[in-house]
C-alpha positions as MATLAB code, in Angstrom:
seq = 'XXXXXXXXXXXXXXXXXXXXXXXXXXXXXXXXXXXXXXXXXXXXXXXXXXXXXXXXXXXXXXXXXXXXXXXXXXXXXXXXXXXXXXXXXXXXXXXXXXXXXXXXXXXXXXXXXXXXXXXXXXXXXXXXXXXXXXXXXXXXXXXXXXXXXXXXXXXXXXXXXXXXXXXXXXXXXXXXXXX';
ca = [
      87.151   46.467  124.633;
      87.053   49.755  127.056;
      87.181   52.513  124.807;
      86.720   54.736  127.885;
      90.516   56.880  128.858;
      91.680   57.428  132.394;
      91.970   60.823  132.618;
      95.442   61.898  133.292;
      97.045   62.468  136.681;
      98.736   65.286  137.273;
     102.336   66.366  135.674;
     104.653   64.885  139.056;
     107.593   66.736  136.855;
     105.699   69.726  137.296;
     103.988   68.758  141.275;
     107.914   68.135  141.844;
     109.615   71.163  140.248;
     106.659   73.518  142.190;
     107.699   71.644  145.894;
     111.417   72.378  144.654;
     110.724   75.896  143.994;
     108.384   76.737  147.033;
     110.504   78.920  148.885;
     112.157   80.367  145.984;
     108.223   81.219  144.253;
     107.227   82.971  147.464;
     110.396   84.820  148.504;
     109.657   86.382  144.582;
     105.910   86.640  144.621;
     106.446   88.349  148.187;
     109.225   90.769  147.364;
     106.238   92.179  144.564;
     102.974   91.946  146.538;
     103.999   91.393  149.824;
     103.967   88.132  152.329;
     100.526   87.624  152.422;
      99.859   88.078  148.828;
     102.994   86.642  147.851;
     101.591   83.358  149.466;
      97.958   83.409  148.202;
      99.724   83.790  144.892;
     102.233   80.683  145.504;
      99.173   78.583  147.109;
      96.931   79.098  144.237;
     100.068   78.236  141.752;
      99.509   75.209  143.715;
      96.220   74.849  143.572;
      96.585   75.125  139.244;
      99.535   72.514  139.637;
      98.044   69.751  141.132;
      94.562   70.596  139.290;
      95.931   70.517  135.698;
      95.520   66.981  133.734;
      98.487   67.300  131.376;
      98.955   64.456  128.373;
     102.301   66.305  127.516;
     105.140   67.066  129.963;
     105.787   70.943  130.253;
     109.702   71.477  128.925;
     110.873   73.784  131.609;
     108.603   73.470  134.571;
     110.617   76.643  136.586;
     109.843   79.070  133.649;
     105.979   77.689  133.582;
     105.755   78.061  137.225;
     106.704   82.044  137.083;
     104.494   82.700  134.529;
     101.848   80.796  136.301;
     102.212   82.902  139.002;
     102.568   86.123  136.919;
      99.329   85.671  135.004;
      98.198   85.227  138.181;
      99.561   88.365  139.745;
      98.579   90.761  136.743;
      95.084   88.910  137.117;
      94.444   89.968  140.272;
      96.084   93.753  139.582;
      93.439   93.753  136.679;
      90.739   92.768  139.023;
      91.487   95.142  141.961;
      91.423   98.373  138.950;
      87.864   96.944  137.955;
      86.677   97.047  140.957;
      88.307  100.130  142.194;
      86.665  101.880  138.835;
      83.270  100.814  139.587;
      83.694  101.535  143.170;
      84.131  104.822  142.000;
      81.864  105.071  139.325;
      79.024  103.970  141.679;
      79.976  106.394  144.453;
      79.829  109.192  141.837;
      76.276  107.852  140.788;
      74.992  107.550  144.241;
      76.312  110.809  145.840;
      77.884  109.179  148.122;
      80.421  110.919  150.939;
      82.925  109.719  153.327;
      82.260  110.317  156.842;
      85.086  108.868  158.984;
      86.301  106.328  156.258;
      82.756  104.546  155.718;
      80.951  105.576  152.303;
      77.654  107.303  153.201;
      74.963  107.269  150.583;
      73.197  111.446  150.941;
      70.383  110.134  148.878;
      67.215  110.693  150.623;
      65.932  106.800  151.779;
      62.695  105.512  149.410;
      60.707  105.504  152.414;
      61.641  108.821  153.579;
      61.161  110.570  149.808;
      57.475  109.086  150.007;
      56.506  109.797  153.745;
      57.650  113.464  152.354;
      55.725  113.538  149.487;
      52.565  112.418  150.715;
      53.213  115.191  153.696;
      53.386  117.950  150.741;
      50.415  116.607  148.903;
      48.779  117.318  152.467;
      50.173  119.910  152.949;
      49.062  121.376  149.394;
      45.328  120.335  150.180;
      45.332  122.125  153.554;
      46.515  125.397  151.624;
      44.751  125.335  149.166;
      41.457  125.850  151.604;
      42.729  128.969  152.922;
      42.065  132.050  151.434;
      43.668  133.596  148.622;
      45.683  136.220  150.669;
      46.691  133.903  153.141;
      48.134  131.096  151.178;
      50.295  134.353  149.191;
      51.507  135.344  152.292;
      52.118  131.777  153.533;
      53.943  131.297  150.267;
      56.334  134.103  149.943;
      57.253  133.909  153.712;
      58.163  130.209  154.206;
      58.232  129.280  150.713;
      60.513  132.070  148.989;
      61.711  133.203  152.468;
      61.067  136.871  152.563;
      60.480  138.490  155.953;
      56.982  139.623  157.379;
      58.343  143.296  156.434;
      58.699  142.183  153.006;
      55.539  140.131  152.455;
      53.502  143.352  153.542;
      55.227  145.469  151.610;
      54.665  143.109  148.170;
      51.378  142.781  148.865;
      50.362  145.942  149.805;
      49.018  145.373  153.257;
      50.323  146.148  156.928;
      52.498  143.946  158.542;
      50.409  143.208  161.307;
      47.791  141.437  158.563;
      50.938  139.532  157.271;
      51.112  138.482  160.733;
      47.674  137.427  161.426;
      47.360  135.646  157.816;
      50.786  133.252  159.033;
      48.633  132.569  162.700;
      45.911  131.856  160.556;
      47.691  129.876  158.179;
      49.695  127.934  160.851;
      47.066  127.258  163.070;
      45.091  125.551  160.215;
      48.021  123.208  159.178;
      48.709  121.998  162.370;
      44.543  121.444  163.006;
      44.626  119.786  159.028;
      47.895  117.615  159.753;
      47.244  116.738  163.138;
      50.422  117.927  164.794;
];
């Protein structure tokens, strides 16, 4: 005895009432989505058709077919506003702007955020050789951004020292950094 089942072929009522309904699916499916969608969304009705192993005839095949092809549509509406959403949501996270119609990330790269921290740890050891004064005046005039006038006159000094403390200061950067 073969207790092993064929598996079934596919409905043929269902294969025929599809090929019968062709046009008729995609003139509806197109008049919603338009032509091209309309027949990706009659193709894969198709593709469901001829795939499904039924041991029971469907009872009306035209009504099945349109809400085959409905499920399908609100499927792929349901798909397109999950990934629209986390489109979003991940342009929010990333900061991204749109420059000419492309997304543009305005995070700093990895590489870039490292190369500039080591250059401020550098940076920080060449300063903090200098003297006192001259890191202070380094400090408030390219740091806090207050002009040479202004440094002398918080710290009490002449300009022209404010002056010679930034040569100073400069001068031993560029010698510490190499530039």
């Amino acid at each position: 005895m073969n207790d092993i089942v064929p598996p079934p072929s596919p409905s043929t009522a269902l294969l025929d009432a599809f090929l019968a309904r062709r046009a008729a699916l995609l003139r509806y499916f197109a008049a919603r989505v338009g032509q091209a969608e309309g027949q990706d969304i009659v193709q894969e009705i198709y593709l469901r058709v001829v795939s499904v192993r039924c041991y029971t005839e469907v009872q009306h095949p035209g009504g099945y077919l349109y809400r085959l092809g409905n499920n399908i549509l609100l499927d792929r509406l349901r798909q397109d506003r999950a990934r629209a959403r986390r489109d979003r949501d991940w342009r929010e996270a990333n900061h991204n702007v749109s420059v000419g119609g492309e997304d543009v990330s305005d995070a700093v790269p990895q590489d870039e955020a490292l190369i500039a921290r080591d250059q401020l740890r550098q940076m920080r050891i060449a300063l903090a050789a200098l003297p006192e004064a001259v890191q202070t005046s380094f400090r408030l005039h390219k740091i806090e951004g207050l002009t040479h006038a202004q440094v002398a006159e918080r710290m009490g000094v002449s300009r022209s020292l404010i002056e010679k403390h930034m040569m100073s200061a400069l001068r031993h950067l560029s010698q510490s950094l190499d530039r």
